[in-house]
Coordinates of C-alpha atoms and ligand atoms in Angstrom, one line a residue:
X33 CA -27.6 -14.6 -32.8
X34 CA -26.5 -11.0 -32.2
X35 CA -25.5 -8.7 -34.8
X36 CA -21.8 -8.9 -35.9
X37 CA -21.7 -4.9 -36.0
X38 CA -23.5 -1.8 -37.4
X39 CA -22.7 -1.0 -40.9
X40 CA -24.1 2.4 -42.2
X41 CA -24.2 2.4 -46.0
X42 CA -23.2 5.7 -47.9
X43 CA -24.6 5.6 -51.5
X44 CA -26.8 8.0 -53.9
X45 CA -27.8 4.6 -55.8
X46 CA -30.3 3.0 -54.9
X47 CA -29.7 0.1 -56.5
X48 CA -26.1 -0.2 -54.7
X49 CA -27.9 0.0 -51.4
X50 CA -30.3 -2.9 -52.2
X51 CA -27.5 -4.8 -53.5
X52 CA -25.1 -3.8 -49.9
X53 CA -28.0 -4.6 -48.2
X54 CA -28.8 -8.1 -48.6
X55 CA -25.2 -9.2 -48.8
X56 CA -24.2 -7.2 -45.2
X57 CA -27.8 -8.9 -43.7
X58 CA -26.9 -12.3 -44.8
X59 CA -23.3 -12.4 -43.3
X60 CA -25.5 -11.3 -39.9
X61 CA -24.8 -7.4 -39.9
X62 CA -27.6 -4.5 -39.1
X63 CA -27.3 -2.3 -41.8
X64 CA -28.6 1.3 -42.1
X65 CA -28.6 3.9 -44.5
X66 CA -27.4 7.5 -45.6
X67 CA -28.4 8.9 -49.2
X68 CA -26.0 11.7 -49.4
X69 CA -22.7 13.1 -47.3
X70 CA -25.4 15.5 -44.8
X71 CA -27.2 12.4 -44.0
X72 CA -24.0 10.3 -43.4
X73 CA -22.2 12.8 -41.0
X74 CA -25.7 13.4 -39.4
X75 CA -26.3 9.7 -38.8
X76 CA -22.3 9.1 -37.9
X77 CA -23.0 11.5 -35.4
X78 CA -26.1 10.1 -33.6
X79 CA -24.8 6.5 -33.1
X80 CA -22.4 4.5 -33.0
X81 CA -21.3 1.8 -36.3
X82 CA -18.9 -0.7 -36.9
X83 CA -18.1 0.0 -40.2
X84 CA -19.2 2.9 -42.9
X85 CA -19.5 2.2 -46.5
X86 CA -18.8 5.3 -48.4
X87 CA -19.3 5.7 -51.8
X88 CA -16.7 8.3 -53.1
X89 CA -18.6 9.7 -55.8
X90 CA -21.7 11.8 -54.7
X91 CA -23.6 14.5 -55.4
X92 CA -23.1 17.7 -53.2
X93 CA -20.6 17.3 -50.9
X94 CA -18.2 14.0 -51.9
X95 CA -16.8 11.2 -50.0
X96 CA -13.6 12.3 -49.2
X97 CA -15.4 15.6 -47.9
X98 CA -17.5 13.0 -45.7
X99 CA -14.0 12.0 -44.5
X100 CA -12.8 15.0 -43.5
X101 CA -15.4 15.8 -41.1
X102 CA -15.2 12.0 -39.8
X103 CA -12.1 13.1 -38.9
X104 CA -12.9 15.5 -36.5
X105 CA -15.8 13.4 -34.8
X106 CA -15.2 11.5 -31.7
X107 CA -16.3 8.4 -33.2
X108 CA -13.9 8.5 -35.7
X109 CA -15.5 5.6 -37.9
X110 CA -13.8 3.2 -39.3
X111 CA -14.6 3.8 -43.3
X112 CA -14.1 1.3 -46.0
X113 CA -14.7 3.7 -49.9
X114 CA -16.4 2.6 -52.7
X115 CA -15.9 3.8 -56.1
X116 CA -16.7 3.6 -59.4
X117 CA -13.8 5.0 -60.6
X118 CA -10.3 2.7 -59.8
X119 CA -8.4 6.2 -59.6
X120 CA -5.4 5.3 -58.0
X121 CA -4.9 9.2 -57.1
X122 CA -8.1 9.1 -55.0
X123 CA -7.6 5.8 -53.4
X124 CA -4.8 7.3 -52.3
X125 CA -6.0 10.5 -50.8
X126 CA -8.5 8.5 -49.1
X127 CA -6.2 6.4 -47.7
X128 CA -4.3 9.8 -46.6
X129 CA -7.4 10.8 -44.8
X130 CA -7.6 7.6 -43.1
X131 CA -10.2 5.6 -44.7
X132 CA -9.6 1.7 -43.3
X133 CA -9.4 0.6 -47.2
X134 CA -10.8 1.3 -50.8
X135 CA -12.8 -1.5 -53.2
X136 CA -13.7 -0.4 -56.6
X137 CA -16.9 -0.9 -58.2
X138 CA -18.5 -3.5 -59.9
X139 CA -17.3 -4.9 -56.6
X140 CA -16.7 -9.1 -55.9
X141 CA -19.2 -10.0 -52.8
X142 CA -16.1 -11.5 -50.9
X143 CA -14.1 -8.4 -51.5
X144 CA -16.8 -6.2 -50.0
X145 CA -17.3 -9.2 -47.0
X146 CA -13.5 -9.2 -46.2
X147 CA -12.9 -5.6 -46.4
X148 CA -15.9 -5.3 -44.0
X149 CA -15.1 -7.7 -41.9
X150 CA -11.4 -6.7 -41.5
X151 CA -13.0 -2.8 -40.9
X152 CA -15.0 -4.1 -38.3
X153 CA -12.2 -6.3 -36.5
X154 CA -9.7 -3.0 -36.4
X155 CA -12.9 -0.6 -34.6
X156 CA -13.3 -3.5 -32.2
X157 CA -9.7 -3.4 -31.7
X158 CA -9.4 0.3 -31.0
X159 CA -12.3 0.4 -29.1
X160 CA -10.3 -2.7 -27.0
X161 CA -7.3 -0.5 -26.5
X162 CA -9.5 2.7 -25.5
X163 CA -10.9 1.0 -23.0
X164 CA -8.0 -0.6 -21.9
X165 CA -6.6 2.6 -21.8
X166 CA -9.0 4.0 -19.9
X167 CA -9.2 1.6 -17.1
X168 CA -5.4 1.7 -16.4
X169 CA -5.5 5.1 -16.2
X170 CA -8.6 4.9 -13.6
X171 CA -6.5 2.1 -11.9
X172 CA -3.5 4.1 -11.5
X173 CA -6.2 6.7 -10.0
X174 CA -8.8 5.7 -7.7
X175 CA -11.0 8.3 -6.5
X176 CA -7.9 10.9 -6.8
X177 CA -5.8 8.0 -4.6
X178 CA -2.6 7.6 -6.9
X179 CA -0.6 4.5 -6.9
X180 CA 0.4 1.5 -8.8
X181 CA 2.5 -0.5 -6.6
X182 CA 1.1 -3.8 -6.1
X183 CA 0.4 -2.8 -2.8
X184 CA -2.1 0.3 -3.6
X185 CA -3.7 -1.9 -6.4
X186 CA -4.9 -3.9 -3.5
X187 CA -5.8 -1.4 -1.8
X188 CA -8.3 0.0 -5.1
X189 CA -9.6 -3.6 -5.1
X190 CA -10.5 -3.9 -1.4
X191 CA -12.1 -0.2 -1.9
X192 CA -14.2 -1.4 -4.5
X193 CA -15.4 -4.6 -3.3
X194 CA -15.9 -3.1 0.3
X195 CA -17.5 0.3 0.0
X196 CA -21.1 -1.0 -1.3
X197 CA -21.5 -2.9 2.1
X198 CA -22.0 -1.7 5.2
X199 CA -19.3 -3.4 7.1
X200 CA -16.8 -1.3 9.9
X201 CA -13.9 -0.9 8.0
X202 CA -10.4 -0.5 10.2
X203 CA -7.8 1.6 7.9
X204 CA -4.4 1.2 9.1
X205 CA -1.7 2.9 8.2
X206 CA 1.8 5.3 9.6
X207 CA 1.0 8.8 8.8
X208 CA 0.4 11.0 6.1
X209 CA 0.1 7.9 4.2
X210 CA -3.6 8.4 3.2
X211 CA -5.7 7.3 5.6
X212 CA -8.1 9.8 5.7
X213 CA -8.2 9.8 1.6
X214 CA -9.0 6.3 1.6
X215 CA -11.9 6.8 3.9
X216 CA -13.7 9.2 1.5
X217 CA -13.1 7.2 -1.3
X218 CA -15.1 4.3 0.6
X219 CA -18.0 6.6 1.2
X220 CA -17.6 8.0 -1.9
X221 CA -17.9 4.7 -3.8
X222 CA -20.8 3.5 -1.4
X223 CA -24.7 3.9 -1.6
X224 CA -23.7 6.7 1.2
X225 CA -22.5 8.9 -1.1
X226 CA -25.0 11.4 -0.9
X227 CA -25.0 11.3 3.1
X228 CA -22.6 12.8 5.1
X229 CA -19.2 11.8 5.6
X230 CA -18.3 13.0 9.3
X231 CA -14.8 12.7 10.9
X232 CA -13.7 13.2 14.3
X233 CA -10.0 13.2 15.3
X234 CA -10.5 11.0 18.6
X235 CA -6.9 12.0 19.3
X236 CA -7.4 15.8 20.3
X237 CA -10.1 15.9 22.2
X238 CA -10.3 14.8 26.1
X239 CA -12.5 11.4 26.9
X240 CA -15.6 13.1 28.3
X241 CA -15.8 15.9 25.5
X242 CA -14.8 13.4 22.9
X243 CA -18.4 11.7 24.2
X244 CA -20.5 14.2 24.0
X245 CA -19.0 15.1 20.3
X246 CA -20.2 11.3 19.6
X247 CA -23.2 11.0 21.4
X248 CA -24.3 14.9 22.1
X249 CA -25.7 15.4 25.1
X250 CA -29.2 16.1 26.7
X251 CA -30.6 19.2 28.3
X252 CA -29.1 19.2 31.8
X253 CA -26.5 16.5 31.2
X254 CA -23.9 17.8 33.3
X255 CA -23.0 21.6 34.2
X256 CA -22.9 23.3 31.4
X257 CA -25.1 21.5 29.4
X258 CA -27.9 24.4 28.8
X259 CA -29.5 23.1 25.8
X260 CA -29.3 19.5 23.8
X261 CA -27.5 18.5 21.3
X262 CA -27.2 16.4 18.5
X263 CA -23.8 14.0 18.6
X264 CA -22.0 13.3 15.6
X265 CA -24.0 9.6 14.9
X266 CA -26.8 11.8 14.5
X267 CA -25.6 13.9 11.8
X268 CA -23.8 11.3 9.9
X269 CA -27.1 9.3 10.2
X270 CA -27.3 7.6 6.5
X271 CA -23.6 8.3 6.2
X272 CA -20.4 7.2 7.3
X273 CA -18.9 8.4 11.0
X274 CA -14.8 8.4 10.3
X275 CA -12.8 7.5 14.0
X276 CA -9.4 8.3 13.0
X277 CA -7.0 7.7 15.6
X278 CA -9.4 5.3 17.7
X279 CA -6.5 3.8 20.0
X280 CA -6.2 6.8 21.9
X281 CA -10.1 6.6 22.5
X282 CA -10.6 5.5 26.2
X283 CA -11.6 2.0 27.2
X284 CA -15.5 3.5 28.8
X285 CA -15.9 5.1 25.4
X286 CA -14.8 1.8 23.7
X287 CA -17.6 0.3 25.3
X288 CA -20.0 3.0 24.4
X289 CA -19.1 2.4 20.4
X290 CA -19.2 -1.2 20.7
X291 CA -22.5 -0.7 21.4
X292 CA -23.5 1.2 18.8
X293 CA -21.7 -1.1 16.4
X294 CA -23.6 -4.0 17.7
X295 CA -27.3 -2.3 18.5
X296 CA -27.1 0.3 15.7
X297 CA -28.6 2.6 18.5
X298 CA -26.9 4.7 21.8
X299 CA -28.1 7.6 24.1
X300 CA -27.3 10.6 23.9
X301 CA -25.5 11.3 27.2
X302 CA -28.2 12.4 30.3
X303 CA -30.6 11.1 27.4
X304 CA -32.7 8.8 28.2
X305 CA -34.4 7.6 25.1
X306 CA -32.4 4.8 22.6
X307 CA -31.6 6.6 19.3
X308 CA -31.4 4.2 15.8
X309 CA -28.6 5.1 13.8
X310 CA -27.9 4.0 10.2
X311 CA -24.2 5.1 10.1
X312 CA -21.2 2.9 8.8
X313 CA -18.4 3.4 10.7
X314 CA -14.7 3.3 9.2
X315 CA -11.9 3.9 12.2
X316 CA -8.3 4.6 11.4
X317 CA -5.0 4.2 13.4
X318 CA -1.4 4.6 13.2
X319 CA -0.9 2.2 15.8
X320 CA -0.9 -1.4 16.3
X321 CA -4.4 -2.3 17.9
X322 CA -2.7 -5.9 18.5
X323 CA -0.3 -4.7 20.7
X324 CA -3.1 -2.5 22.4
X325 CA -5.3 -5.3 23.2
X326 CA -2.3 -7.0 24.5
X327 CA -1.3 -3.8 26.7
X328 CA -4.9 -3.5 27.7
X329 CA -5.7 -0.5 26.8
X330 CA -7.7 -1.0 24.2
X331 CA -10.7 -3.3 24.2
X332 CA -10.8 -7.0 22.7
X333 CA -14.2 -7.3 21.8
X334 CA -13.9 -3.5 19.7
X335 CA -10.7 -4.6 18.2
X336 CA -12.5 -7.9 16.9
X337 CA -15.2 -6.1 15.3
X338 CA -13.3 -3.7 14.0
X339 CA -10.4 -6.0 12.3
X340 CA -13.2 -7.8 10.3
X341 CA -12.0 -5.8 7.3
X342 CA -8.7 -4.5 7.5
X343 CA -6.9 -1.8 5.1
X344 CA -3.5 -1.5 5.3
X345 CA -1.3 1.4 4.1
X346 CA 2.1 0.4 3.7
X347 CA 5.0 3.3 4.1
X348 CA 5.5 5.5 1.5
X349 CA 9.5 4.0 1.6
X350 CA 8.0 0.5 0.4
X351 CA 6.1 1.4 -2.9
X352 CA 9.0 4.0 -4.5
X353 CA 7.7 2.8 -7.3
X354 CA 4.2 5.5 -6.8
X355 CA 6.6 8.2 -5.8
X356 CA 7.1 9.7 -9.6
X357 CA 3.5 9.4 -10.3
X358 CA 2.7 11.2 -6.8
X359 CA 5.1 13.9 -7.1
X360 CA 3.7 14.5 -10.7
X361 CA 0.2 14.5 -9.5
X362 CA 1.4 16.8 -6.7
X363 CA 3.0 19.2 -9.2
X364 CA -0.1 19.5 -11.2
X365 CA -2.1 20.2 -8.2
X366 CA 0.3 23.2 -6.6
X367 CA 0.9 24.2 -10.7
X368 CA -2.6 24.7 -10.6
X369 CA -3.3 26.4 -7.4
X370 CA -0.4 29.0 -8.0
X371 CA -1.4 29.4 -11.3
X372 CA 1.7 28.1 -12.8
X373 CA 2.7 27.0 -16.1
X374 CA 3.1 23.1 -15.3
X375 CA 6.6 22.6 -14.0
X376 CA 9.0 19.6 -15.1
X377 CA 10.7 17.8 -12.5
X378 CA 14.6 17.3 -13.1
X379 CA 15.5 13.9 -13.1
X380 CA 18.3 14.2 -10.4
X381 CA 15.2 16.0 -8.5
X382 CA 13.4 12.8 -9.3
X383 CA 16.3 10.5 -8.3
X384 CA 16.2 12.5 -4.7
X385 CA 12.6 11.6 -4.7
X386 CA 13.2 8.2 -5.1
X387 CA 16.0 7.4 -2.7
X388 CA 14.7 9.6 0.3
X389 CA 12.9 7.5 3.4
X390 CA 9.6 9.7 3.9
X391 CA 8.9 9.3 7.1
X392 CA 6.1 11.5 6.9
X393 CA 5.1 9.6 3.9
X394 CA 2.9 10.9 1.3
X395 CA 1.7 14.1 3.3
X396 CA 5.7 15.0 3.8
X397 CA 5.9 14.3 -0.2
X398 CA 3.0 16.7 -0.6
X399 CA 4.6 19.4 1.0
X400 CA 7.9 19.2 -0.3
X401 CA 6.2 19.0 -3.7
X402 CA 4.1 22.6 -2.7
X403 CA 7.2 24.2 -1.6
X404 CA 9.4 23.3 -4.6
X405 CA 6.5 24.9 -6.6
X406 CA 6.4 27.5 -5.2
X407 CA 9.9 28.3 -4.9
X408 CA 10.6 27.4 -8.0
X409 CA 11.7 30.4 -10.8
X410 CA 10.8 29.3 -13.4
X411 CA 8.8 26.2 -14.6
X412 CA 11.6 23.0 -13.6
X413 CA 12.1 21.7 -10.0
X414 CA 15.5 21.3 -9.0
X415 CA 17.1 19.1 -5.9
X416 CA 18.1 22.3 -4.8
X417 CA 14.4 23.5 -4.2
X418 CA 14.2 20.8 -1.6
X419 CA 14.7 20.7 2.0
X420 CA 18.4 19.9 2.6
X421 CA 17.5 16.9 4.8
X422 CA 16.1 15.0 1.6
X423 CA 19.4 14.5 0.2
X424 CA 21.9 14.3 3.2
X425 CA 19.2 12.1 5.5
X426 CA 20.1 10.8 9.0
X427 CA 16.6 9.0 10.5
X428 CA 15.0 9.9 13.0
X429 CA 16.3 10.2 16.2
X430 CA 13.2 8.3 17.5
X431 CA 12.5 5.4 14.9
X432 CA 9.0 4.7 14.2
X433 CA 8.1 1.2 14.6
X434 CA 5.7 0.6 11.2
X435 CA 2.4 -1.9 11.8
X436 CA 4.1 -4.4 9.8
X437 CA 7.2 -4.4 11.2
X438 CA 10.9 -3.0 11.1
X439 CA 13.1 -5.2 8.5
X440 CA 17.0 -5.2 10.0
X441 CA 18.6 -6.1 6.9
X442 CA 16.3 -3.8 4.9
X443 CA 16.9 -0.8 6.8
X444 CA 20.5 -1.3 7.7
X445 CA 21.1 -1.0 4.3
X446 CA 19.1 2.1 3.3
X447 CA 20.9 3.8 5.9
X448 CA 24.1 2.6 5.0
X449 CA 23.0 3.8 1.5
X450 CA 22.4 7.1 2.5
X451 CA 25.2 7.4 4.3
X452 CA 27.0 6.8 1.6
X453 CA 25.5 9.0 -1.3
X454 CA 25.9 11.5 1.2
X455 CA 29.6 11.6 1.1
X456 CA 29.6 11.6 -2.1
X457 CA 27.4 14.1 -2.4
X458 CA 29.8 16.2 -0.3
X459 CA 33.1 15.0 -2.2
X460 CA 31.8 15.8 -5.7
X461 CA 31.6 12.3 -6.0
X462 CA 35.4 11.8 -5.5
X463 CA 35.6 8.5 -4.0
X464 CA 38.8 8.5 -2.2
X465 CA 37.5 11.3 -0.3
X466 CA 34.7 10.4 0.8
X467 CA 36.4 6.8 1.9
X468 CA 38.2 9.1 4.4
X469 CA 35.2 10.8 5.6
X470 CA 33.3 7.4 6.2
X471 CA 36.6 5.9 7.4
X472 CA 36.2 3.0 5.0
X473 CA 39.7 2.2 2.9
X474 CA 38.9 3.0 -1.0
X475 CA 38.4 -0.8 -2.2
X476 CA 35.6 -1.4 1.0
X477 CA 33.4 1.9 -1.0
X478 CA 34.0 0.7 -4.1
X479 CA 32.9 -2.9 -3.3
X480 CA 30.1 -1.4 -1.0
X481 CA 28.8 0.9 -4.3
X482 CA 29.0 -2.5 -6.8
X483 CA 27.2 -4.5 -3.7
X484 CA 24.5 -1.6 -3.2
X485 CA 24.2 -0.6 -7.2
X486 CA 25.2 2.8 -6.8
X487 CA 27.0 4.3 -9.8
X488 CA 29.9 6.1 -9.7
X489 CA 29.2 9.6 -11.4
Ligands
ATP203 N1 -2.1 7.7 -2.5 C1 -2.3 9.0 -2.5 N2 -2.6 9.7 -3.6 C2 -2.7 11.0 -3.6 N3 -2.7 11.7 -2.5 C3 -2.4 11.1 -1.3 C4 -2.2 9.7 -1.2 N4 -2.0 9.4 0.0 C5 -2.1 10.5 0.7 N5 -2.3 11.6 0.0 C6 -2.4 13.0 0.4 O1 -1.5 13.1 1.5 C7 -2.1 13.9 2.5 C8 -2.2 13.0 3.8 O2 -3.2 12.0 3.6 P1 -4.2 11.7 4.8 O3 -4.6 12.8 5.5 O4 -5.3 10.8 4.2 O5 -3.2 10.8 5.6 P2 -3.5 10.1 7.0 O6 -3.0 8.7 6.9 O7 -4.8 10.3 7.5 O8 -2.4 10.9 7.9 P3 -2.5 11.1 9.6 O9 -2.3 9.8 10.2 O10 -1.3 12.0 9.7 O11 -3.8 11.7 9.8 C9 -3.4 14.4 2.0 O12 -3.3 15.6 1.5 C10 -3.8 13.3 1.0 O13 -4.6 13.9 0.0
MG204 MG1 -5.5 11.4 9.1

């Protein structure tokens, strides 16, 4: 049977300490001892106990001394105080000093049991909510990616459960909304950490360079080519190789990284030897590969492998529920960097926030977050600090399709939102102005503002 806790003793008395003893052991505790208040803090100190039994009167330093400095520990023990004395006045002070509870001696055996027993229940409670504590916080923060939505929580899962394998990983996602973050965080939390993470942006670089960036190239390979080099399988060897933007890769290259997915080996381009490469590959795209295959420009047999495991990122527009936790993360980070005092953000700055559309999703966020910082005065962010287009937003001219889709209804009625707090905006708020400016009669805003929940200021 395993021990129901840890109980360190506190007594001068022998006696007291046989007696403690054998009645603790019996109910199944481990029980260990300290002679005087040097030995107790000293012990308190090196490990961990359930409960501590301290005897109030001692010679040298006393018990509520031994409090005092249990106070200040980390481990904070949980301490039930014996006395001799029933002085109400020190019970009391004990109490104050945040002993658990106080039994007087000559003690009943089921007094001492309870009281320990309750003692031990409350540390295993606060050590419950610590940890509790802790792992929402860690939840709320994976690897420095913030979110709580629902939707991010599945993405920490799918991190966690993915990264120790060594499975091609396809991270999908509009941008700025973290693709490249979550990509670290998989090599991060893999047996890879200690190798290299390598990314390429396929997207810049012209097919035949893009090759020899991958592959390297031998001596001779084409003009130019005046000595060999190593590609960029080769240095992630061990690693992880991240493709971001793979569907503008061409369809010869496609093939070429099929292979290398499938045979874990290539050539170097001109080479002629095969090259064995340990490298887990995580690719990342804005676009819909679907839609590629179906276009033909992007190969079926790559898009297969690669959609094994899928990540998506959703728009920063449909979890607004991360956007406070983002923009304070963001403001401790700039804080920080300019060597700021930590600015507050203003709630109407935080309403702004909330009802903007972020097409440029978390990376726009970050910016507007660094600017606002920066130009900030003193220490609180204002709306005013913002780009004028966050509160007055029309959308883009061009509309970005997202990977999961455009909803009508959704969207209609964000606009129309918008639209609307921004004559408002302009009208002070006075809605039979800004009726006229929208060409609405009165009673059409006013239902429109009951049917959309937006409060009349
Ligand atoms: N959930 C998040 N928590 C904290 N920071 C984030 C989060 N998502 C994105 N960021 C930050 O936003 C910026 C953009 O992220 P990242 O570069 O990963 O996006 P991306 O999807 O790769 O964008 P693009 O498609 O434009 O390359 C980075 O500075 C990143 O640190
Ligand atoms: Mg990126």
């Amino acid at each position: 049977m395993s021990s129901n806790g840890k109980i360190l003793v506190v007594d001068d008395e022998e006696i007291m300490r046989d007696v403690l003893s054998t009645l603790l052991a019996a109910e199944n505790y481990s029980v260990d001892f300290a002679h005087n208040g040097a030995q107790a803090l000293e012990k308190a100190r090196e490990s961990d106990y359930s409960v501590v039994l301290l005897d109030l009167m001692m010679p040298d330093m006393d018990g509520l001394q031994v409090l005092e400095q249990f106070r200040k520990m980390e481990s904070n023990p949980v301490t039930v105080i014996l006395t001799a004395f029933a002085s109400i006045e020190k019970a009391v002070k004990a109490t104050k000093l945040g002993a658990f509870d106080f039994i007087t001696k000559p003690f009943k055996n089921d007094e001492i049991l309870l009281a320990v027993k309750n003692a031990a229940e409350h540390r295993r409670l606060l050590d419950e909510n610590l940890r509790l504590k802790k792992s929402l916080r860690e939840r709320y923060n994976f690897k420095n990616i913030i979110g709580k939505s629902a939707a991010m929580q599945q993405v920490f899962d799918l991190i966690a459960q993915v990264a120790p394998r060594r499975s091609t990983i396809l991270v999908q996602g509009d941008s700025g909304t973290g693709k490249e973050l979550v990509a670290k965080a998989i090599h991060a939390s893999s047996g890879r950490a200690d190798a290299p993470f390598v990314a390429i942006n396929c997207g810049n670089i012209p097919s035949d360079l893009l090759e020899s960036e991958i592959f390297g190239h031998a001596k001779g390979a084409y003009t130019g080519a005046t000595s060999s080099k190593k590609g960029l399988f080769e240095v992630a060897d061990g690693g992880t190789l991240f493709l971001d933007e793979v569907a503008t890769i061409s369809l010869e290259t496609q093939a070429k990284l099929l292979r290398v997915i499938q045979e874990r080996e290539f050539r170097r381009l001109g080479g002629l030897e095969n090259i064995k490469v340990d490298v887990r590959i995580i690719a990342a795209t804005n676009r819909d590969l679907q839609a590629a295959v179906e276009q033909g420009t992007f190969r079926d047999d790559l898009y297969y492998r690669l959609n094994v495991i899928v990540i998506k990122l959703p728009p920063l527009q449909e979890r607004s529920e991360d956007v406070p936790l983002l923009a304070d993360h963001f403001i401790k980070r700039y804080c920080e960097e300019n060597e700021k005092e930590l600015c507050v953000l203003e709630p109407s700055a935080l309403k702004v926030l909330m009802d903007y559309h972020w097409p440029g999703n978390v990376r726009e966020l970050e910016n507007v977050i660094e600017r606002a910082v920066v130009l900030a005065p003193g220490n609180v962010i204002t709306a005013d600090l913002f780009p004028k287009n966050l509160s007055h937003f029309l959308p883009d001219s061009q509309v970005r399709i997202p990977v999961d889709g455009l909803p009508l209804k959704e969207r209609v009625t964000n606009y129309e939102r918008s639209l609307i707090l921004a004559a408002l905006d302009h009208t002070d708020w006075n809605q039979k102005r800004a009726a006229e400016l929208l060409s609405v009669n009165a009673t059409t805003l006013s239902e429109k503002l009951k049917r959309l929940k937006i409060k009349p200021r």
